[in-house]
Amino acid sequence: MFALRSSSRGILGSRFQVSTTWRRLPNHVPQQRSSSNCYRMGITSAFKGLRRSRYAIANSPGILTPSRHASKSMRAASSGSSSASSTSVVPLPTREQLSILAIRSAIPMVGFGIMDNVVMITAGGAIDSTIGVSLGISTMAAAGLGQCCSDVAGITSGGIVDAAVSRLNLRHHGLSPQQLDTRVARVCGTIGACVGVVTGCLLGMTVLFCMDTDKADRARRAKELKSIFESVMNDGHKLVGAERATLFLIDEDSNELWSQVATGMEGENIIKVPSTKGCVGTSVTNNIVCNVPDAYASEDFNKEIDVSTGYRTVSILVVPIRSESGKVLGAIQMINKKQQPQEGFDGDIADNSNDATIIPFSENDEKVVSVLASHVASFIRVVESSE
């Protein structure tokens, strides 16, 4: 047997061998091979062996080809990133840290809530009782203007609240920025801020105990009533020939009688008298018509009023103003009825006659003033229903 052995160096430096054999023919039939055929068969077998060697090398576990090296590098990178992400997990805040975070979020909002409500209520009340009454602005509009003042105060004095809170030296929660960004930390901070601002607003509302909350309502009601009553009282006293007429209303909060409509008196100052004194107090308290022919002979008459005004009162007629349910709302007072020169008197003549004799009011005068009082009660009901 003849063997052809050839050797070569592979691309990666490994050595391989390829052998080809021919079966020997009988001696009487010798093998006829040309040199070219032998060369061709040897080279072909060598390349076949080379391909088989490369396949074996590529699939060898110890040797990495470029493609396998890239895939393994990608797998290693992905495994490294997953391990890095697993090691960078943010720990959850403890219950104590969350409590401290909620407290630190609540305390500044308490200060802002107090300042917001105090400024809003004070400014809104001042606007309501001044500009609101003169310009006819509603209470809700005044509250909105007060809120504007409160917002401006919050912007300008926000640093003062922060500085005051920083001086409290509150305990720090010790949370990292990543922990503060967790959902549970954000929820606790929001809840603490909400509780703080509600608490501050409730504390700021205590300023209402030091304010006269009905002042604006009384002033607005007096303005509305004044425009209505002036038209009644300017001509009402002429119906009975009286020199003066005054309309009194009851202030149930202060238990006083007040009036802003009085004919024959200068100025627009509000008159206030106790609801239990004088002829008006007697009429309102007992719900009766009080007809006094001689004021100085009556025990109910208050002489101090004449002393302070310099006016001498002779005859008085007081008729209570009653609601539909019979409740006393106020009273109409007529002072000094003048005797007319003729039976059918003229109101203008009676009003301008300074030499007329003062006489007591008659029963007919009581009926006339009672009708006038019923009209006034109707006006009051309309005003109260529109509020």
Short mmCIF file of C-alpha atoms in Angstrom, two decimals:
data_model
loop_
_atom_site.label_atom_id
_atom_site.label_comp_id
_atom_site.label_asym_id
_atom_site.label_seq_id
_atom_site.Cartn_x
_atom_site.Cartn_y
_atom_site.Cartn_z
CA MET A 1 0.00 0.00 0.00
CA PHE A 2 1.23 3.34 -0.90
CA ALA A 3 0.37 6.40 1.22
CA LEU A 4 0.46 10.00 0.36
CA ARG A 5 0.84 12.26 3.39
CA SER A 6 0.74 15.97 3.20
CA SER A 7 0.86 18.52 6.00
CA SER A 8 -0.10 22.12 6.19
CA ARG A 9 -0.64 24.96 8.68
CA GLY A 10 -4.21 26.11 9.30
CA ILE A 11 -5.33 29.66 9.75
CA LEU A 12 -5.23 29.33 13.55
CA GLY A 13 -1.90 27.51 13.56
CA SER A 14 -3.19 23.95 14.10
CA ARG A 15 -1.57 21.08 12.30
CA PHE A 16 -3.57 18.55 10.40
CA GLN A 17 -2.71 15.54 8.30
CA VAL A 18 -4.43 14.04 5.28
CA SER A 19 -3.61 10.65 3.90
CA THR A 20 -4.84 8.91 0.81
CA THR A 21 -4.30 5.23 -0.02
CA TRP A 22 -4.61 3.15 -3.08
CA ARG A 23 -5.30 -0.52 -3.03
CA ARG A 24 -2.54 -2.40 -4.69
CA LEU A 25 -3.61 -4.23 -7.86
CA PRO A 26 -2.28 -7.58 -8.84
CA ASN A 27 1.26 -7.69 -10.04
CA HIS A 28 0.24 -8.50 -13.52
CA VAL A 29 -1.94 -5.33 -13.66
CA PRO A 30 0.20 -2.44 -12.45
CA GLN A 31 -1.35 0.82 -11.27
CA GLN A 32 -1.13 3.53 -13.88
CA ARG A 33 -1.23 6.95 -12.32
CA SER A 34 0.01 10.09 -13.81
CA SER A 35 1.73 12.71 -11.79
CA SER A 36 -1.06 15.17 -12.51
CA ASN A 37 -3.74 12.86 -11.18
CA CYS A 38 -1.82 12.22 -8.01
CA TYR A 39 -1.33 15.91 -7.46
CA ARG A 40 -5.00 16.67 -8.03
CA MET A 41 -6.23 13.96 -5.68
CA GLY A 42 -3.83 14.99 -2.95
CA ILE A 43 -4.76 18.67 -3.01
CA THR A 44 -8.47 17.94 -3.10
CA SER A 45 -8.22 15.69 -0.09
CA ALA A 46 -6.15 18.29 1.70
CA PHE A 47 -8.82 20.99 1.29
CA LYS A 48 -11.52 18.61 2.41
CA GLY A 49 -9.55 17.96 5.56
CA LEU A 50 -9.06 21.70 6.04
CA ARG A 51 -12.82 22.29 5.95
CA ARG A 52 -13.40 19.49 8.45
CA SER A 53 -10.76 20.98 10.75
CA ARG A 54 -12.31 24.46 10.62
CA TYR A 55 -15.73 23.02 11.51
CA ALA A 56 -14.23 21.17 14.46
CA ILE A 57 -12.36 24.26 15.65
CA ALA A 58 -15.46 26.48 15.38
CA ASN A 59 -17.48 24.11 17.51
CA SER A 60 -14.77 23.56 20.08
CA PRO A 61 -15.81 24.89 23.56
CA GLY A 62 -12.40 26.29 24.28
CA ILE A 63 -11.98 28.44 21.20
CA LEU A 64 -14.13 31.56 20.43
CA THR A 65 -14.83 32.72 16.93
CA PRO A 66 -15.58 36.45 16.35
CA SER A 67 -19.36 35.86 16.02
CA ARG A 68 -19.55 33.73 19.16
CA HIS A 69 -17.36 36.20 20.98
CA ALA A 70 -19.79 39.07 20.13
CA SER A 71 -22.87 37.13 21.21
CA LYS A 72 -21.27 36.13 24.48
CA SER A 73 -20.16 39.72 25.06
CA MET A 74 -23.76 40.91 24.60
CA ARG A 75 -25.03 38.28 27.00
CA ALA A 76 -22.40 39.29 29.52
CA ALA A 77 -23.34 42.97 29.19
CA SER A 78 -27.04 42.25 29.66
CA SER A 79 -26.36 40.11 32.69
CA GLY A 80 -24.12 42.84 34.08
CA SER A 81 -26.79 45.51 33.61
CA SER A 82 -29.42 43.34 35.30
CA SER A 83 -27.10 42.72 38.20
CA ALA A 84 -26.33 46.44 38.41
CA SER A 85 -30.04 47.29 38.42
CA SER A 86 -30.66 44.75 41.11
CA THR A 87 -27.95 46.28 43.24
CA SER A 88 -29.35 49.88 42.73
CA VAL A 89 -32.84 49.21 44.20
CA VAL A 90 -33.97 52.18 46.38
CA PRO A 91 -34.83 51.07 49.92
CA LEU A 92 -38.29 52.02 51.14
CA PRO A 93 -38.51 54.72 53.85
CA THR A 94 -39.25 53.58 57.37
CA ARG A 95 -42.42 54.50 59.23
CA GLU A 96 -40.50 56.93 61.43
CA GLN A 97 -39.01 58.67 58.42
CA LEU A 98 -42.43 59.00 56.81
CA SER A 99 -43.86 60.48 60.02
CA ILE A 100 -41.09 63.07 60.18
CA LEU A 101 -41.63 63.87 56.49
CA ALA A 102 -45.37 64.42 57.06
CA ILE A 103 -44.71 66.70 60.05
CA ARG A 104 -42.14 68.75 58.16
CA SER A 105 -44.63 69.14 55.31
CA ALA A 106 -47.52 70.10 57.61
CA ILE A 107 -45.93 72.77 59.83
CA PRO A 108 -45.17 75.34 57.07
CA MET A 109 -48.68 74.93 55.69
CA VAL A 110 -50.14 75.71 59.13
CA GLY A 111 -48.49 79.12 58.98
CA PHE A 112 -49.66 79.75 55.44
CA GLY A 113 -53.22 78.72 56.34
CA ILE A 114 -53.35 81.07 59.33
CA MET A 115 -52.00 84.01 57.33
CA ASP A 116 -54.28 83.30 54.38
CA ASN A 117 -57.52 83.24 56.36
CA VAL A 118 -56.64 86.13 58.68
CA VAL A 119 -55.83 88.44 55.77
CA MET A 120 -58.79 87.28 53.68
CA ILE A 121 -61.36 87.67 56.49
CA THR A 122 -60.01 91.00 57.70
CA ALA A 123 -59.65 92.56 54.26
CA GLY A 124 -62.92 91.08 53.00
CA GLY A 125 -64.84 92.34 56.02
CA ALA A 126 -63.41 95.84 55.68
CA ILE A 127 -64.27 95.94 51.98
CA ASP A 128 -67.76 94.59 52.61
CA SER A 129 -68.61 97.16 55.29
CA THR A 130 -67.22 100.18 53.40
CA ILE A 131 -66.96 99.92 49.63
CA GLY A 132 -69.49 97.11 49.51
CA VAL A 133 -72.18 99.21 51.16
CA SER A 134 -71.51 102.41 49.22
CA LEU A 135 -71.13 100.77 45.80
CA GLY A 136 -73.59 97.94 46.35
CA ILE A 137 -70.98 95.18 46.07
CA SER A 138 -72.20 91.79 47.24
CA THR A 139 -70.63 89.92 50.13
CA MET A 140 -69.24 87.25 47.76
CA ALA A 141 -67.54 89.92 45.65
CA ALA A 142 -66.02 91.44 48.79
CA ALA A 143 -64.79 87.98 49.81
CA GLY A 144 -63.17 87.58 46.38
CA LEU A 145 -61.37 90.92 46.77
CA GLY A 146 -60.25 89.82 50.22
CA GLN A 147 -58.85 86.63 48.70
CA CYS A 148 -56.85 88.72 46.24
CA CYS A 149 -55.34 90.64 49.15
CA SER A 150 -54.57 87.34 50.86
CA ASP A 151 -52.79 85.96 47.79
CA VAL A 152 -50.67 89.09 47.48
CA ALA A 153 -49.77 88.85 51.17
CA GLY A 154 -48.83 85.20 50.71
CA ILE A 155 -46.47 86.02 47.85
CA THR A 156 -44.80 88.94 49.60
CA SER A 157 -44.47 87.34 53.04
CA GLY A 158 -43.85 83.72 52.09
CA GLY A 159 -40.18 84.02 53.03
CA ILE A 160 -41.12 85.14 56.54
CA VAL A 161 -43.06 81.93 57.14
CA ASP A 162 -40.22 79.80 55.77
CA ALA A 163 -37.71 81.61 57.97
CA ALA A 164 -39.89 81.13 61.04
CA VAL A 165 -40.25 77.41 60.33
CA SER A 166 -36.52 76.99 59.77
CA ARG A 167 -35.87 78.37 63.26
CA LEU A 168 -37.84 75.53 64.80
CA ASN A 169 -34.94 73.14 64.09
CA LEU A 170 -37.23 70.30 63.14
CA ARG A 171 -35.80 66.80 63.03
CA HIS A 172 -34.62 65.78 59.57
CA HIS A 173 -36.08 62.68 57.99
CA GLY A 174 -32.77 61.56 56.46
CA LEU A 175 -34.29 60.47 53.15
CA SER A 176 -32.29 60.51 49.94
CA PRO A 177 -33.60 62.21 46.80
CA GLN A 178 -34.39 58.78 45.36
CA GLN A 179 -36.39 57.88 48.48
CA LEU A 180 -38.24 61.21 48.40
CA ASP A 181 -39.23 60.42 44.84
CA THR A 182 -40.92 57.16 45.82
CA ARG A 183 -44.69 56.98 45.76
CA VAL A 184 -45.14 56.39 49.49
CA ALA A 185 -42.98 59.43 50.33
CA ARG A 186 -44.93 61.68 47.96
CA VAL A 187 -48.25 60.50 49.37
CA CYS A 188 -47.15 61.12 52.97
CA GLY A 189 -45.85 64.59 52.10
CA THR A 190 -49.10 65.51 50.35
CA ILE A 191 -51.25 64.26 53.24
CA GLY A 192 -49.15 66.21 55.73
CA ALA A 193 -49.45 69.41 53.69
CA CYS A 194 -53.24 69.01 53.40
CA VAL A 195 -53.64 68.45 57.13
CA GLY A 196 -51.44 71.45 57.84
CA VAL A 197 -53.28 73.89 55.60
CA VAL A 198 -56.70 72.80 56.91
CA THR A 199 -55.50 73.23 60.49
CA GLY A 200 -54.07 76.66 59.69
CA CYS A 201 -57.27 77.83 58.01
CA LEU A 202 -59.36 76.72 60.99
CA LEU A 203 -57.04 78.57 63.36
CA GLY A 204 -57.19 81.65 61.13
CA MET A 205 -60.98 81.65 61.33
CA THR A 206 -60.79 82.39 65.07
CA VAL A 207 -60.40 86.05 64.10
CA LEU A 208 -64.16 86.02 63.52
CA PHE A 209 -64.69 85.99 67.29
CA CYS A 210 -63.12 89.47 67.45
CA MET A 211 -65.12 90.95 64.56
CA ASP A 212 -68.63 92.33 64.23
CA THR A 213 -69.80 90.04 61.45
CA ASP A 214 -73.22 91.71 61.19
CA LYS A 215 -71.91 95.24 60.78
CA ALA A 216 -71.94 95.15 57.00
CA ASP A 217 -75.38 93.53 56.93
CA ARG A 218 -76.82 96.22 59.17
CA ALA A 219 -75.23 99.00 57.14
CA ARG A 220 -76.46 97.51 53.88
CA ARG A 221 -79.94 96.96 55.31
CA ALA A 222 -80.03 100.51 56.66
CA LYS A 223 -79.11 101.88 53.24
CA GLU A 224 -81.83 99.86 51.53
CA LEU A 225 -84.39 100.80 54.15
CA LYS A 226 -83.40 104.45 54.09
CA SER A 227 -84.20 104.86 50.41
CA ILE A 228 -87.61 103.28 50.97
CA PHE A 229 -88.49 104.95 54.27
CA GLU A 230 -87.51 108.44 53.20
CA SER A 231 -90.30 108.53 50.67
CA VAL A 232 -92.75 107.41 53.35
CA MET A 233 -91.55 109.54 56.24
CA ASN A 234 -91.12 112.74 54.24
CA ASP A 235 -94.86 112.89 53.69
CA GLY A 236 -96.09 110.71 56.54
CA HIS A 237 -95.82 113.35 59.25
CA LYS A 238 -97.88 115.74 57.11
CA LEU A 239 -100.85 113.37 57.22
CA VAL A 240 -101.37 114.05 60.92
CA GLY A 241 -99.88 117.55 61.05
CA ALA A 242 -96.87 116.57 63.23
CA GLU A 243 -93.66 118.57 63.39
CA ARG A 244 -91.38 115.53 63.48
CA ALA A 245 -91.57 111.87 62.61
CA THR A 246 -89.05 109.16 63.41
CA LEU A 247 -88.88 105.53 62.33
CA PHE A 248 -87.27 103.13 64.82
CA LEU A 249 -86.25 99.52 64.14
CA ILE A 250 -85.28 96.86 66.67
CA ASP A 251 -81.73 95.51 66.73
CA GLU A 252 -82.21 92.11 68.34
CA ASP A 253 -78.48 91.53 68.82
CA SER A 254 -77.88 94.68 70.87
CA ASN A 255 -81.48 94.97 72.14
CA GLU A 256 -81.61 98.58 70.99
CA LEU A 257 -83.84 100.76 68.86
CA TRP A 258 -82.03 102.51 66.03
CA SER A 259 -83.13 104.98 63.39
CA GLN A 260 -81.62 106.75 60.41
CA VAL A 261 -84.82 108.35 59.15
CA ALA A 262 -86.08 111.29 61.17
CA THR A 263 -87.83 114.28 59.63
CA GLY A 264 -87.13 117.70 61.02
CA MET A 265 -83.58 116.76 62.11
CA GLU A 266 -80.33 117.69 60.40
CA GLY A 267 -77.64 115.17 59.56
CA GLU A 268 -77.76 111.46 58.86
CA ASN A 269 -76.40 110.14 62.12
CA ILE A 270 -77.92 106.91 63.36
CA ILE A 271 -80.02 107.38 66.50
CA LYS A 272 -79.84 104.61 69.11
CA VAL A 273 -82.00 104.33 72.23
CA PRO A 274 -82.59 101.46 74.67
CA SER A 275 -85.55 99.31 73.69
CA THR A 276 -87.01 99.48 77.22
CA LYS A 277 -86.84 103.23 77.86
CA GLY A 278 -88.98 106.15 76.78
CA CYS A 279 -92.34 106.16 75.11
CA VAL A 280 -90.96 104.24 72.13
CA GLY A 281 -89.59 101.53 74.43
CA THR A 282 -92.94 101.22 76.19
CA SER A 283 -94.78 100.83 72.89
CA VAL A 284 -92.35 98.25 71.49
CA THR A 285 -92.05 96.23 74.69
CA ASN A 286 -95.81 96.05 75.33
CA ASN A 287 -96.86 96.06 71.64
CA ILE A 288 -99.34 98.88 72.20
CA VAL A 289 -100.09 102.32 70.79
CA CYS A 290 -98.70 105.00 73.08
CA ASN A 291 -100.52 108.37 72.84
CA VAL A 292 -99.08 110.94 75.27
CA PRO A 293 -100.84 114.38 75.28
CA ASP A 294 -98.28 115.93 77.68
CA ALA A 295 -94.79 114.50 77.47
CA TYR A 296 -93.44 116.04 80.66
CA ALA A 297 -96.38 114.68 82.64
CA SER A 298 -95.59 111.11 81.54
CA GLU A 299 -93.21 108.87 83.45
CA ASP A 300 -92.13 107.17 80.24
CA PHE A 301 -90.81 110.31 78.60
CA ASN A 302 -87.03 110.74 78.58
CA LYS A 303 -86.32 114.42 79.22
CA GLU A 304 -82.61 114.04 78.46
CA ILE A 305 -83.31 114.07 74.74
CA ASP A 306 -84.85 117.54 74.90
CA VAL A 307 -81.96 118.74 77.03
CA SER A 308 -79.37 117.51 74.53
CA THR A 309 -81.22 118.76 71.41
CA GLY A 310 -82.80 121.94 72.80
CA TYR A 311 -86.15 120.92 71.42
CA ARG A 312 -89.30 120.92 73.59
CA THR A 313 -91.59 117.94 73.17
CA VAL A 314 -95.29 118.35 74.04
CA SER A 315 -97.41 115.62 72.48
CA ILE A 316 -96.21 112.16 71.37
CA LEU A 317 -97.80 109.37 69.36
CA VAL A 318 -96.00 106.02 69.01
CA VAL A 319 -97.41 103.15 66.90
CA PRO A 320 -95.60 99.76 66.76
CA ILE A 321 -94.68 98.16 63.42
CA ARG A 322 -95.86 94.55 63.35
CA SER A 323 -95.06 91.75 60.96
CA GLU A 324 -97.66 89.37 59.54
CA SER A 325 -97.08 87.02 62.47
CA GLY A 326 -97.57 89.85 64.99
CA LYS A 327 -93.89 90.27 65.84
CA VAL A 328 -92.84 93.83 66.66
CA LEU A 329 -90.25 95.08 64.16
CA GLY A 330 -90.05 98.69 65.28
CA ALA A 331 -92.17 101.78 65.81
CA ILE A 332 -93.17 105.10 64.23
CA GLN A 333 -93.04 108.13 66.49
CA MET A 334 -94.89 111.42 65.78
CA ILE A 335 -94.05 114.49 67.85
CA ASN A 336 -96.03 117.74 68.44
CA LYS A 337 -99.29 117.80 66.51
CA LYS A 338 -100.16 121.29 65.36
CA GLN A 339 -103.68 122.66 65.53
CA GLN A 340 -104.85 123.69 62.10
CA PRO A 341 -106.61 127.03 61.51
CA GLN A 342 -109.20 125.31 59.36
CA GLU A 343 -110.90 121.93 59.51
CA GLY A 344 -109.41 120.78 56.20
CA PHE A 345 -105.78 121.53 56.83
CA ASP A 346 -103.05 121.69 54.28
CA GLY A 347 -99.96 119.74 55.19
CA ASP A 348 -97.54 122.30 53.77
CA ILE A 349 -99.25 125.11 55.70
CA ALA A 350 -99.17 123.08 58.88
CA ASP A 351 -95.53 122.23 58.39
CA ASN A 352 -94.52 125.83 57.83
CA SER A 353 -96.76 127.32 60.52
CA ASN A 354 -94.57 128.14 63.50
CA ASP A 355 -97.33 129.93 65.40
CA ALA A 356 -99.71 126.96 65.49
CA THR A 357 -100.75 125.60 68.86
CA ILE A 358 -99.51 122.11 69.85
CA ILE A 359 -102.41 119.76 70.62
CA PRO A 360 -102.67 116.04 71.48
CA PHE A 361 -103.02 113.40 68.78
CA SER A 362 -106.52 112.05 68.17
CA GLU A 363 -107.79 108.51 67.63
CA ASN A 364 -108.08 109.26 63.94
CA ASP A 365 -104.38 110.08 63.94
CA GLU A 366 -103.69 106.69 65.54
CA LYS A 367 -105.50 104.94 62.68
CA VAL A 368 -103.66 106.93 60.04
CA VAL A 369 -100.26 106.16 61.57
CA SER A 370 -101.24 102.48 61.98
CA VAL A 371 -101.90 102.26 58.24
CA LEU A 372 -98.52 103.89 57.61
CA ALA A 373 -96.88 101.34 59.92
CA SER A 374 -98.42 98.44 57.97
CA HIS A 375 -96.92 99.82 54.75
CA VAL A 376 -93.52 100.07 56.40
CA ALA A 377 -93.82 96.44 57.56
CA SER A 378 -94.49 95.41 53.96
CA PHE A 379 -91.36 97.24 52.81
CA ILE A 380 -89.29 95.51 55.48
CA ARG A 381 -90.59 92.11 54.40
CA VAL A 382 -89.64 92.80 50.78
CA VAL A 383 -86.13 93.90 51.75
CA GLU A 384 -85.54 90.87 53.97
CA SER A 385 -86.81 88.46 51.32
CA SER A 386 -84.40 89.89 48.73
CA GLU A 387 -81.34 89.37 50.95
#
